[in-house]
Amino acid sequence: MNVFKLKKGGDRRRSRDTRAGPVPCEDVPVPSLTCPPPPSLPVPPGAMGGCFSKPKPVEVKIEVVIPEKERSKEEMSPNGKASPLIYKVNGTARHYHLEEHPIASNPYHNPKDVVEASVCHVKDLENGQMREVDLGCGKALLIKESGEFHAVGHKCPHYGAPLVKGILSKGRVRCPWHGACFNISTGDIEDFPSLDSLPRFQVKIEKEKVYIRASKQALQTQRRTKMMAKCISLSNYNLSSTNVLIIGAGAAGLVCAETLRQEGFSDRIVMCTMDRHLPYDRPKLSKSMDSHPEQIALRPKEFFCTYDIEVLTEMQVVAVDVKSKIAVFKDGFKMEYNKLLIATGNTPKTLSCKGKEIENVFNIRTPEDANRVVKLATSKNVVIVGASFLGMEVAAYLAERAHSVSLVELEHVPFKKFFGERVGRAVMKMFENNRVKFYMQTEVSELREQEGKLKEVVLKSGKVLRADVCVVGVGAVPATGFLKQSGINIDSKGFIVVNKMMQTNIPGVFAAGDAVTFPLALRNNKKVNVPHWQMAHMHGRIAALNMLAHGTEISTVPYLWTAMFGKSIRYAGHGEGFDDVVIQGDLDELKFVAFYTKSDEVVAVASMNYDPIVSKVAEVLAAGRTIRKRDVELFVHHGKYVRFGVLSVLGVRGW
């Protein structure tokens, strides 16, 4: 594959680089990655992509407070419209003309690819009900709301969760596992972490029977990529100039680029990353450590070529001149931009003790890091420093593979600040039952070697642990050091400060993801940092919409999850500073829901084996409603209601 390498100062030389991905190609979807580059468009080193019988629940009433200003919005979808708006280029690439995008009356071009089936009687479903129906060659989700029937894909495109077990509310369905939301009329994604939308199927009523007409392919794939624009002509661009530059190729950066294309933006988009890979599912690194980059890629290489999103890999930005609108790379290369998104994420903290540079001491940052740890840890002794999400997930993954797993933590209970002491102890017990040994309220004082490799970990308590591998998970800091002299507002902790539209204090400069603090509507617009996978996606989308002057403000509810020993804890809301935890269920059996409260208000919820309660609470909070602590306490501690009270109030039946 031909690519172009760039020397400092702009000298371009042609070479062959087998690590590089596809180069910009014609505005035609390509079946392979062998399309040649236009001779007028060289690509910097590392460039990829381019143009290129259940008990009956007890009904109990809980006070739910709805702000007066929100009541008029109750009947609208979260987007306020049933279908998205498309922006088309008018004249130059930087001027937009707004028009409605018509929905095709007959989306099925090949009759052989279509199946039609009668799935139920119109009276079989009541308003607000969902049913998974079989069309013979696949399934669909049939929904009835406000007297109308809708049919969409039955699985969440993210990780295949059955949406029939999710939450239906005000024109959208929320995934029971990870909280992604989809519009039931269009199938479009309205909250993340899914990148793809749901396929939408035609519904018709004949003689009181409900029929669904669907594409066989859509039934099998259960996903749909929203319509995207392409560049007008990449061959007209200067190598060192782009309309949109995205620094960082994680979830925030990718969603920003995709959203721009979905909204009809057809000018040049360049993403750059220090990583050697195209955007991938980073949370997988600690949950499925032997995954290869191709297995966890968020999009295949062909995607970037098809939709003209250029990705420069192994390229580090070291400075940004906001007055001249120029980004300076480590190798001296400079690129002008019109709009800039900073989505650099964070950098893992390292140990400061003696011996920290010894071989086989790891921070898990890349697929290569995770893969090497698994290889070295198999049948060996592993010490993990830090009971963070990463540290605990790594411990869970290695417990059955390593000879021993020891976990060192400064606190006396893991996850205490996040899940509270009672939940933290329950999780800790689960780990101990799976052969993980904890050393709490201490820290590492020294790492010792033998023949250059790690041999022992010495704790300040005086305990010496045998260790062949050490994984450090003691937190992270925002990767924003290169912005210190830029004039972009950064707080005392290094986070980029943005408003509700993800704008910084500099016009045309946006920021998103783990490196920002932003106003959280859920907590009265308090500036917070929420380093969650779902939140990074939404940040990227909001930034893209406001690059196009939509004036869209962020209002999503934080949603996260962690998986350990085949069990998942789901969490929604923002519980920072919670002063009490109300627990329903059995912690010893790891079947519970925990409500985190501040004063008289529920600010967050976590659960294990209690789906879909977290998604339901997220939907309540997303509607701007308040769940009162006193009502949760009353029913959790009221005898026969201990099992069903809160669930039935929130509309969850037969868990």
Short mmCIF file of N, CA and C in Angstrom, two decimals, residues 39-172:
data_model
loop_
_atom_site.label_atom_id
_atom_site.label_comp_id
_atom_site.label_asym_id
_atom_site.label_seq_id
_atom_site.Cartn_x
_atom_site.Cartn_y
_atom_site.Cartn_z
N PRO A 39 -2.88 11.38 -6.30
CA PRO A 39 -1.50 11.83 -6.32
C PRO A 39 -1.29 13.19 -5.67
N SER A 40 -2.36 13.99 -5.56
CA SER A 40 -2.20 15.33 -4.98
C SER A 40 -2.37 15.37 -3.49
N LEU A 41 -2.61 14.24 -2.84
CA LEU A 41 -2.86 14.26 -1.40
C LEU A 41 -1.94 13.32 -0.65
N PRO A 42 -0.74 13.77 -0.26
CA PRO A 42 0.13 12.94 0.57
C PRO A 42 -0.45 12.81 1.96
N VAL A 43 -0.02 11.79 2.67
CA VAL A 43 -0.53 11.52 4.00
C VAL A 43 0.62 11.45 4.99
N PRO A 44 0.49 12.09 6.17
CA PRO A 44 1.54 12.03 7.17
C PRO A 44 1.76 10.61 7.65
N PRO A 45 2.89 10.37 8.34
CA PRO A 45 3.16 9.01 8.82
C PRO A 45 2.08 8.53 9.75
N GLY A 46 1.69 7.28 9.58
CA GLY A 46 0.68 6.68 10.45
C GLY A 46 -0.73 6.98 10.05
N ALA A 47 -0.93 7.62 8.90
CA ALA A 47 -2.30 8.01 8.52
C ALA A 47 -3.14 6.81 8.19
N MET A 48 -4.40 6.86 8.64
CA MET A 48 -5.36 5.82 8.32
C MET A 48 -6.67 6.46 7.91
N GLY A 49 -7.43 5.75 7.13
CA GLY A 49 -8.75 6.22 6.75
C GLY A 49 -8.66 7.33 5.74
N GLY A 50 -9.63 8.18 5.71
CA GLY A 50 -9.62 9.30 4.80
C GLY A 50 -10.90 9.37 4.03
N CYS A 51 -10.87 10.11 2.83
CA CYS A 51 -12.07 10.25 2.02
C CYS A 51 -12.72 8.90 1.98
N PHE A 52 -11.51 8.60 2.48
CA PHE A 52 -11.54 7.14 2.57
C PHE A 52 -12.86 6.47 3.23
N SER A 53 -44.26 -18.14 35.82
CA SER A 53 -45.29 -17.46 36.63
C SER A 53 -44.67 -16.64 37.68
N LYS A 54 -44.58 -15.32 37.52
CA LYS A 54 -43.84 -14.40 38.33
C LYS A 54 -44.69 -13.75 39.38
N PRO A 55 -44.24 -13.51 40.59
CA PRO A 55 -45.05 -12.91 41.63
C PRO A 55 -45.57 -11.54 41.19
N LYS A 56 -46.80 -11.29 41.60
CA LYS A 56 -47.41 -10.02 41.24
C LYS A 56 -46.85 -8.89 42.10
N PRO A 57 -46.36 -7.83 41.50
CA PRO A 57 -45.78 -6.74 42.27
C PRO A 57 -46.82 -5.96 43.06
N VAL A 58 -46.41 -5.45 44.21
CA VAL A 58 -47.29 -4.63 45.03
C VAL A 58 -47.18 -3.18 44.55
N GLU A 59 -48.30 -2.61 44.22
CA GLU A 59 -48.30 -1.24 43.73
C GLU A 59 -48.16 -0.26 44.90
N VAL A 60 -47.14 0.56 44.88
CA VAL A 60 -46.90 1.53 45.94
C VAL A 60 -46.60 2.88 45.31
N LYS A 61 -47.04 3.93 45.93
CA LYS A 61 -46.82 5.26 45.37
C LYS A 61 -45.61 5.94 46.01
N ILE A 62 -44.73 6.43 45.14
CA ILE A 62 -43.59 7.22 45.60
C ILE A 62 -43.71 8.61 45.01
N GLU A 63 -43.37 9.61 45.80
CA GLU A 63 -43.46 10.98 45.31
C GLU A 63 -42.38 11.22 44.25
N VAL A 64 -42.83 11.61 43.08
CA VAL A 64 -41.91 11.97 42.01
C VAL A 64 -42.20 13.42 41.64
N VAL A 65 -41.23 14.29 41.82
CA VAL A 65 -41.41 15.71 41.59
C VAL A 65 -41.00 16.06 40.17
N ILE A 66 -41.89 16.65 39.39
CA ILE A 66 -41.60 17.06 38.02
C ILE A 66 -41.52 18.57 37.95
N PRO A 67 -40.38 19.13 37.57
CA PRO A 67 -40.28 20.59 37.44
C PRO A 67 -41.33 21.10 36.46
N GLU A 68 -41.94 22.25 36.82
CA GLU A 68 -43.02 22.81 36.01
C GLU A 68 -42.59 23.05 34.57
N LYS A 69 -41.34 23.53 34.39
CA LYS A 69 -40.88 23.85 33.04
C LYS A 69 -40.68 22.63 32.17
N GLU A 70 -40.61 21.45 32.83
CA GLU A 70 -40.39 20.23 32.06
C GLU A 70 -41.68 19.54 31.64
N ARG A 71 -42.80 19.93 32.23
CA ARG A 71 -44.04 19.20 31.96
C ARG A 71 -44.49 19.33 30.52
N SER A 72 -44.19 20.47 29.91
CA SER A 72 -44.59 20.65 28.52
C SER A 72 -43.78 19.79 27.58
N LYS A 73 -42.65 19.24 28.07
CA LYS A 73 -41.79 18.43 27.22
C LYS A 73 -42.11 16.94 27.32
N GLU A 74 -43.03 16.58 28.18
CA GLU A 74 -43.30 15.18 28.46
C GLU A 74 -43.66 14.36 27.23
N GLU A 75 -44.36 15.00 26.28
CA GLU A 75 -44.83 14.26 25.12
C GLU A 75 -43.83 14.26 23.96
N MET A 76 -42.68 14.92 24.16
CA MET A 76 -41.71 14.96 23.08
C MET A 76 -40.64 13.91 23.27
N SER A 77 -40.05 13.50 22.17
CA SER A 77 -38.89 12.61 22.25
C SER A 77 -37.73 13.44 22.77
N PRO A 78 -36.65 12.82 23.27
CA PRO A 78 -35.52 13.58 23.79
C PRO A 78 -34.91 14.54 22.77
N ASN A 79 -35.08 14.26 21.50
CA ASN A 79 -34.55 15.16 20.48
C ASN A 79 -35.57 16.22 20.07
N GLY A 80 -36.82 16.05 20.53
CA GLY A 80 -37.85 17.01 20.16
C GLY A 80 -38.44 16.76 18.79
N LYS A 81 -37.84 15.86 18.02
CA LYS A 81 -38.32 15.55 16.68
C LYS A 81 -38.25 14.05 16.45
N ALA A 82 -39.06 13.59 15.52
CA ALA A 82 -39.07 12.16 15.24
C ALA A 82 -37.94 11.76 14.30
N SER A 83 -37.47 12.68 13.49
CA SER A 83 -36.40 12.36 12.55
C SER A 83 -35.30 13.40 12.64
N PRO A 84 -34.06 13.03 12.35
CA PRO A 84 -32.95 13.97 12.45
C PRO A 84 -32.96 14.99 11.33
N LEU A 85 -32.23 16.07 11.53
CA LEU A 85 -32.07 17.10 10.52
C LEU A 85 -30.74 16.89 9.80
N ILE A 86 -30.75 17.14 8.53
CA ILE A 86 -29.55 16.95 7.74
C ILE A 86 -29.05 18.31 7.24
N TYR A 87 -27.77 18.57 7.37
CA TYR A 87 -27.19 19.81 6.88
C TYR A 87 -26.44 19.54 5.59
N LYS A 88 -26.81 20.25 4.54
CA LYS A 88 -26.13 20.08 3.26
C LYS A 88 -25.33 21.32 2.91
N VAL A 89 -24.28 21.10 2.19
CA VAL A 89 -23.40 22.20 1.81
C VAL A 89 -24.08 23.11 0.80
N ASN A 90 -23.96 24.40 1.01
CA ASN A 90 -24.54 25.38 0.09
C ASN A 90 -23.43 26.36 -0.29
N GLY A 91 -22.90 26.22 -1.47
CA GLY A 91 -21.81 27.09 -1.89
C GLY A 91 -20.48 26.54 -1.43
N THR A 92 -19.97 27.04 -0.30
CA THR A 92 -18.70 26.55 0.22
C THR A 92 -18.94 25.52 1.29
N ALA A 93 -17.86 24.86 1.68
CA ALA A 93 -17.98 23.77 2.65
C ALA A 93 -18.28 24.27 4.05
N ARG A 94 -18.23 25.58 4.28
CA ARG A 94 -18.43 26.10 5.62
C ARG A 94 -19.75 26.84 5.79
N HIS A 95 -20.62 26.76 4.79
CA HIS A 95 -21.95 27.34 4.90
C HIS A 95 -22.97 26.23 4.75
N TYR A 96 -24.01 26.25 5.60
CA TYR A 96 -24.94 25.14 5.63
C TYR A 96 -26.38 25.59 5.35
N HIS A 97 -27.07 24.74 4.67
CA HIS A 97 -28.48 24.97 4.38
C HIS A 97 -29.29 23.88 5.06
N LEU A 98 -30.28 24.28 5.84
CA LEU A 98 -31.07 23.34 6.62
C LEU A 98 -32.28 22.87 5.84
N GLU A 99 -32.45 21.54 5.81
CA GLU A 99 -33.65 21.00 5.18
C GLU A 99 -34.00 19.68 5.84
N GLU A 100 -35.28 19.35 5.82
CA GLU A 100 -35.72 18.09 6.38
C GLU A 100 -35.26 16.94 5.49
N HIS A 101 -34.81 15.87 6.11
CA HIS A 101 -34.41 14.69 5.35
C HIS A 101 -35.60 13.76 5.21
N PRO A 102 -36.15 13.59 4.00
CA PRO A 102 -37.34 12.75 3.82
C PRO A 102 -37.04 11.29 4.07
N ILE A 103 -37.98 10.62 4.69
CA ILE A 103 -37.86 9.19 4.92
C ILE A 103 -38.39 8.46 3.70
N ALA A 104 -37.59 7.56 3.17
CA ALA A 104 -37.98 6.85 1.96
C ALA A 104 -39.25 6.06 2.18
N SER A 105 -40.17 6.15 1.24
CA SER A 105 -41.44 5.45 1.38
C SER A 105 -41.28 3.95 1.23
N ASN A 106 -40.27 3.53 0.46
CA ASN A 106 -40.01 2.11 0.29
C ASN A 106 -38.51 1.85 0.44
N PRO A 107 -38.06 1.57 1.66
CA PRO A 107 -36.63 1.40 1.91
C PRO A 107 -36.10 0.06 1.43
N TYR A 108 -36.95 -0.83 0.96
CA TYR A 108 -36.50 -2.16 0.55
C TYR A 108 -36.38 -2.21 -0.97
N HIS A 109 -35.17 -2.19 -1.44
CA HIS A 109 -34.92 -2.15 -2.88
C HIS A 109 -34.97 -3.53 -3.52
N ASN A 110 -34.69 -4.55 -2.76
CA ASN A 110 -34.68 -5.91 -3.31
C ASN A 110 -35.78 -6.72 -2.65
N PRO A 111 -36.86 -7.04 -3.39
CA PRO A 111 -37.99 -7.79 -2.82
C PRO A 111 -37.58 -9.13 -2.22
N LYS A 112 -36.52 -9.75 -2.76
CA LYS A 112 -36.07 -11.04 -2.23
C LYS A 112 -35.48 -10.91 -0.83
N ASP A 113 -35.12 -9.72 -0.47
CA ASP A 113 -34.52 -9.48 0.84
C ASP A 113 -35.55 -9.07 1.88
N VAL A 114 -36.82 -9.17 1.53
CA VAL A 114 -37.89 -8.69 2.41
C VAL A 114 -38.76 -9.82 2.93
N VAL A 115 -39.12 -9.72 4.20
CA VAL A 115 -40.04 -10.68 4.81
C VAL A 115 -41.18 -9.90 5.45
N GLU A 116 -42.40 -10.43 5.33
CA GLU A 116 -43.56 -9.80 5.95
C GLU A 116 -44.33 -10.85 6.73
N ALA A 117 -44.70 -10.55 7.96
CA ALA A 117 -45.38 -11.53 8.81
C ALA A 117 -46.38 -10.87 9.73
N SER A 118 -47.46 -11.63 10.01
CA SER A 118 -48.44 -11.20 11.01
C SER A 118 -47.90 -11.61 12.37
N VAL A 119 -47.79 -10.66 13.28
CA VAL A 119 -47.13 -10.95 14.56
C VAL A 119 -48.06 -10.96 15.78
N CYS A 120 -49.22 -10.32 15.68
CA CYS A 120 -50.15 -10.33 16.82
C CYS A 120 -51.45 -9.63 16.43
N HIS A 121 -52.42 -9.66 17.34
CA HIS A 121 -53.66 -8.91 17.20
C HIS A 121 -53.45 -7.55 17.84
N VAL A 122 -54.12 -6.55 17.34
CA VAL A 122 -53.92 -5.19 17.85
C VAL A 122 -54.20 -5.06 19.34
N LYS A 123 -55.08 -5.95 19.86
CA LYS A 123 -55.42 -5.87 21.28
C LYS A 123 -54.47 -6.67 22.17
N ASP A 124 -53.50 -7.34 21.56
CA ASP A 124 -52.54 -8.13 22.34
C ASP A 124 -51.57 -7.26 23.14
N LEU A 125 -51.36 -6.04 22.67
CA LEU A 125 -50.47 -5.11 23.36
C LEU A 125 -51.24 -3.90 23.87
N GLU A 126 -50.93 -3.50 25.08
CA GLU A 126 -51.47 -2.28 25.64
C GLU A 126 -50.46 -1.16 25.44
N ASN A 127 -50.91 0.06 25.59
CA ASN A 127 -49.98 1.18 25.48
C ASN A 127 -48.86 1.06 26.52
N GLY A 128 -47.65 1.30 26.07
CA GLY A 128 -46.51 1.20 26.98
C GLY A 128 -45.93 -0.19 27.08
N GLN A 129 -46.38 -1.12 26.23
CA GLN A 129 -45.86 -2.48 26.26
C GLN A 129 -44.95 -2.75 25.06
N MET A 130 -44.02 -3.68 25.27
CA MET A 130 -43.11 -4.13 24.21
C MET A 130 -43.18 -5.65 24.13
N ARG A 131 -42.96 -6.17 22.94
CA ARG A 131 -42.95 -7.62 22.75
C ARG A 131 -41.91 -7.98 21.69
N GLU A 132 -41.14 -9.02 21.97
CA GLU A 132 -40.19 -9.54 21.00
C GLU A 132 -40.94 -10.50 20.09
N VAL A 133 -40.95 -10.27 18.80
CA VAL A 133 -41.71 -11.10 17.86
C VAL A 133 -40.78 -11.74 16.84
N ASP A 134 -41.15 -12.94 16.41
CA ASP A 134 -40.35 -13.70 15.45
C ASP A 134 -40.94 -13.58 14.06
N LEU A 135 -40.14 -13.17 13.10
CA LEU A 135 -40.59 -13.03 11.72
C LEU A 135 -40.13 -14.19 10.85
N GLY A 136 -39.63 -15.25 11.46
CA GLY A 136 -39.19 -16.42 10.71
C GLY A 136 -37.70 -16.45 10.47
N CYS A 137 -37.15 -15.37 9.95
CA CYS A 137 -35.70 -15.31 9.69
C CYS A 137 -35.00 -14.36 10.66
N GLY A 138 -35.70 -13.93 11.66
CA GLY A 138 -35.13 -13.03 12.65
C GLY A 138 -36.21 -12.42 13.52
N LYS A 139 -35.81 -11.71 14.53
CA LYS A 139 -36.75 -11.12 15.47
C LYS A 139 -36.75 -9.60 15.39
N ALA A 140 -37.86 -9.03 15.87
CA ALA A 140 -38.00 -7.58 15.95
C ALA A 140 -38.64 -7.23 17.28
N LEU A 141 -38.50 -5.98 17.68
CA LEU A 141 -39.13 -5.49 18.89
C LEU A 141 -40.36 -4.69 18.49
N LEU A 142 -41.53 -5.19 18.89
CA LEU A 142 -42.79 -4.50 18.60
C LEU A 142 -43.18 -3.67 19.81
N ILE A 143 -43.50 -2.41 19.58
CA ILE A 143 -43.80 -1.47 20.65
C ILE A 143 -45.13 -0.78 20.38
N LYS A 144 -45.92 -0.62 21.43
CA LYS A 144 -47.15 0.16 21.31
C LYS A 144 -47.09 1.31 22.29
N GLU A 145 -47.19 2.51 21.77
CA GLU A 145 -47.17 3.70 22.61
C GLU A 145 -48.11 4.75 22.03
N SER A 146 -48.94 5.32 22.88
CA SER A 146 -49.92 6.33 22.47
C SER A 146 -50.79 5.85 21.32
N GLY A 147 -51.13 4.56 21.36
CA GLY A 147 -52.02 3.99 20.36
C GLY A 147 -51.37 3.64 19.05
N GLU A 148 -50.08 3.91 18.90
CA GLU A 148 -49.37 3.61 17.67
C GLU A 148 -48.38 2.46 17.87
N PHE A 149 -48.21 1.68 16.79
CA PHE A 149 -47.26 0.57 16.82
C PHE A 149 -45.97 0.97 16.11
N HIS A 150 -44.85 0.51 16.66
CA HIS A 150 -43.54 0.73 16.08
C HIS A 150 -42.78 -0.59 16.12
N ALA A 151 -41.87 -0.78 15.18
CA ALA A 151 -41.04 -1.99 15.17
C ALA A 151 -39.60 -1.60 14.87
N VAL A 152 -38.70 -2.05 15.73
CA VAL A 152 -37.27 -1.79 15.56
C VAL A 152 -36.49 -3.06 15.89
N GLY A 153 -35.18 -3.00 15.78
CA GLY A 153 -34.35 -4.13 16.14
C GLY A 153 -34.54 -4.51 17.60
N HIS A 154 -34.44 -5.81 17.91
CA HIS A 154 -34.73 -6.26 19.27
C HIS A 154 -33.50 -6.34 20.17
N LYS A 155 -32.30 -6.16 19.59
CA LYS A 155 -31.07 -6.22 20.38
C LYS A 155 -30.35 -4.88 20.35
N CYS A 156 -29.78 -4.51 21.49
CA CYS A 156 -28.95 -3.30 21.52
C CYS A 156 -27.70 -3.55 20.68
N PRO A 157 -27.35 -2.67 19.76
CA PRO A 157 -26.17 -2.87 18.92
C PRO A 157 -24.86 -2.86 19.70
N HIS A 158 -24.88 -2.37 20.93
CA HIS A 158 -23.65 -2.27 21.72
C HIS A 158 -23.11 -3.64 22.08
N TYR A 159 -23.85 -4.41 22.90
CA TYR A 159 -23.43 -5.77 23.26
C TYR A 159 -24.57 -6.77 23.24
N GLY A 160 -25.61 -6.49 22.47
CA GLY A 160 -26.66 -7.46 22.23
C GLY A 160 -27.67 -7.65 23.33
N ALA A 161 -27.83 -6.70 24.21
CA ALA A 161 -28.82 -6.82 25.28
C ALA A 161 -30.22 -6.87 24.70
N PRO A 162 -31.12 -7.73 25.25
CA PRO A 162 -32.50 -7.79 24.76
C PRO A 162 -33.27 -6.55 25.19
N LEU A 163 -33.65 -5.74 24.25
CA LEU A 163 -34.30 -4.47 24.57
C LEU A 163 -35.68 -4.64 25.16
N VAL A 164 -36.31 -5.82 24.95
CA VAL A 164 -37.63 -6.07 25.53
C VAL A 164 -37.55 -6.04 27.06
N LYS A 165 -36.35 -6.23 27.61
CA LYS A 165 -36.14 -6.16 29.06
C LYS A 165 -35.72 -4.77 29.51
N GLY A 166 -35.69 -3.84 28.56
CA GLY A 166 -35.29 -2.49 28.87
C GLY A 166 -36.45 -1.62 29.30
N ILE A 167 -36.26 -0.32 29.21
CA ILE A 167 -37.25 0.65 29.69
C ILE A 167 -37.80 1.47 28.52
N LEU A 168 -39.14 1.47 28.40
CA LEU A 168 -39.82 2.26 27.39
C LEU A 168 -40.37 3.52 28.06
N SER A 169 -40.00 4.67 27.54
CA SER A 169 -40.45 5.92 28.15
C SER A 169 -40.41 7.06 27.14
N LYS A 170 -41.56 7.68 26.95
CA LYS A 170 -41.67 8.91 26.15
C LYS A 170 -40.95 8.83 24.81
N GLY A 171 -41.29 7.80 24.04
CA GLY A 171 -40.78 7.73 22.67
C GLY A 171 -39.42 7.11 22.50
N ARG A 172 -38.86 6.54 23.54
CA ARG A 172 -37.58 5.87 23.38
C ARG A 172 -37.46 4.66 24.28
#
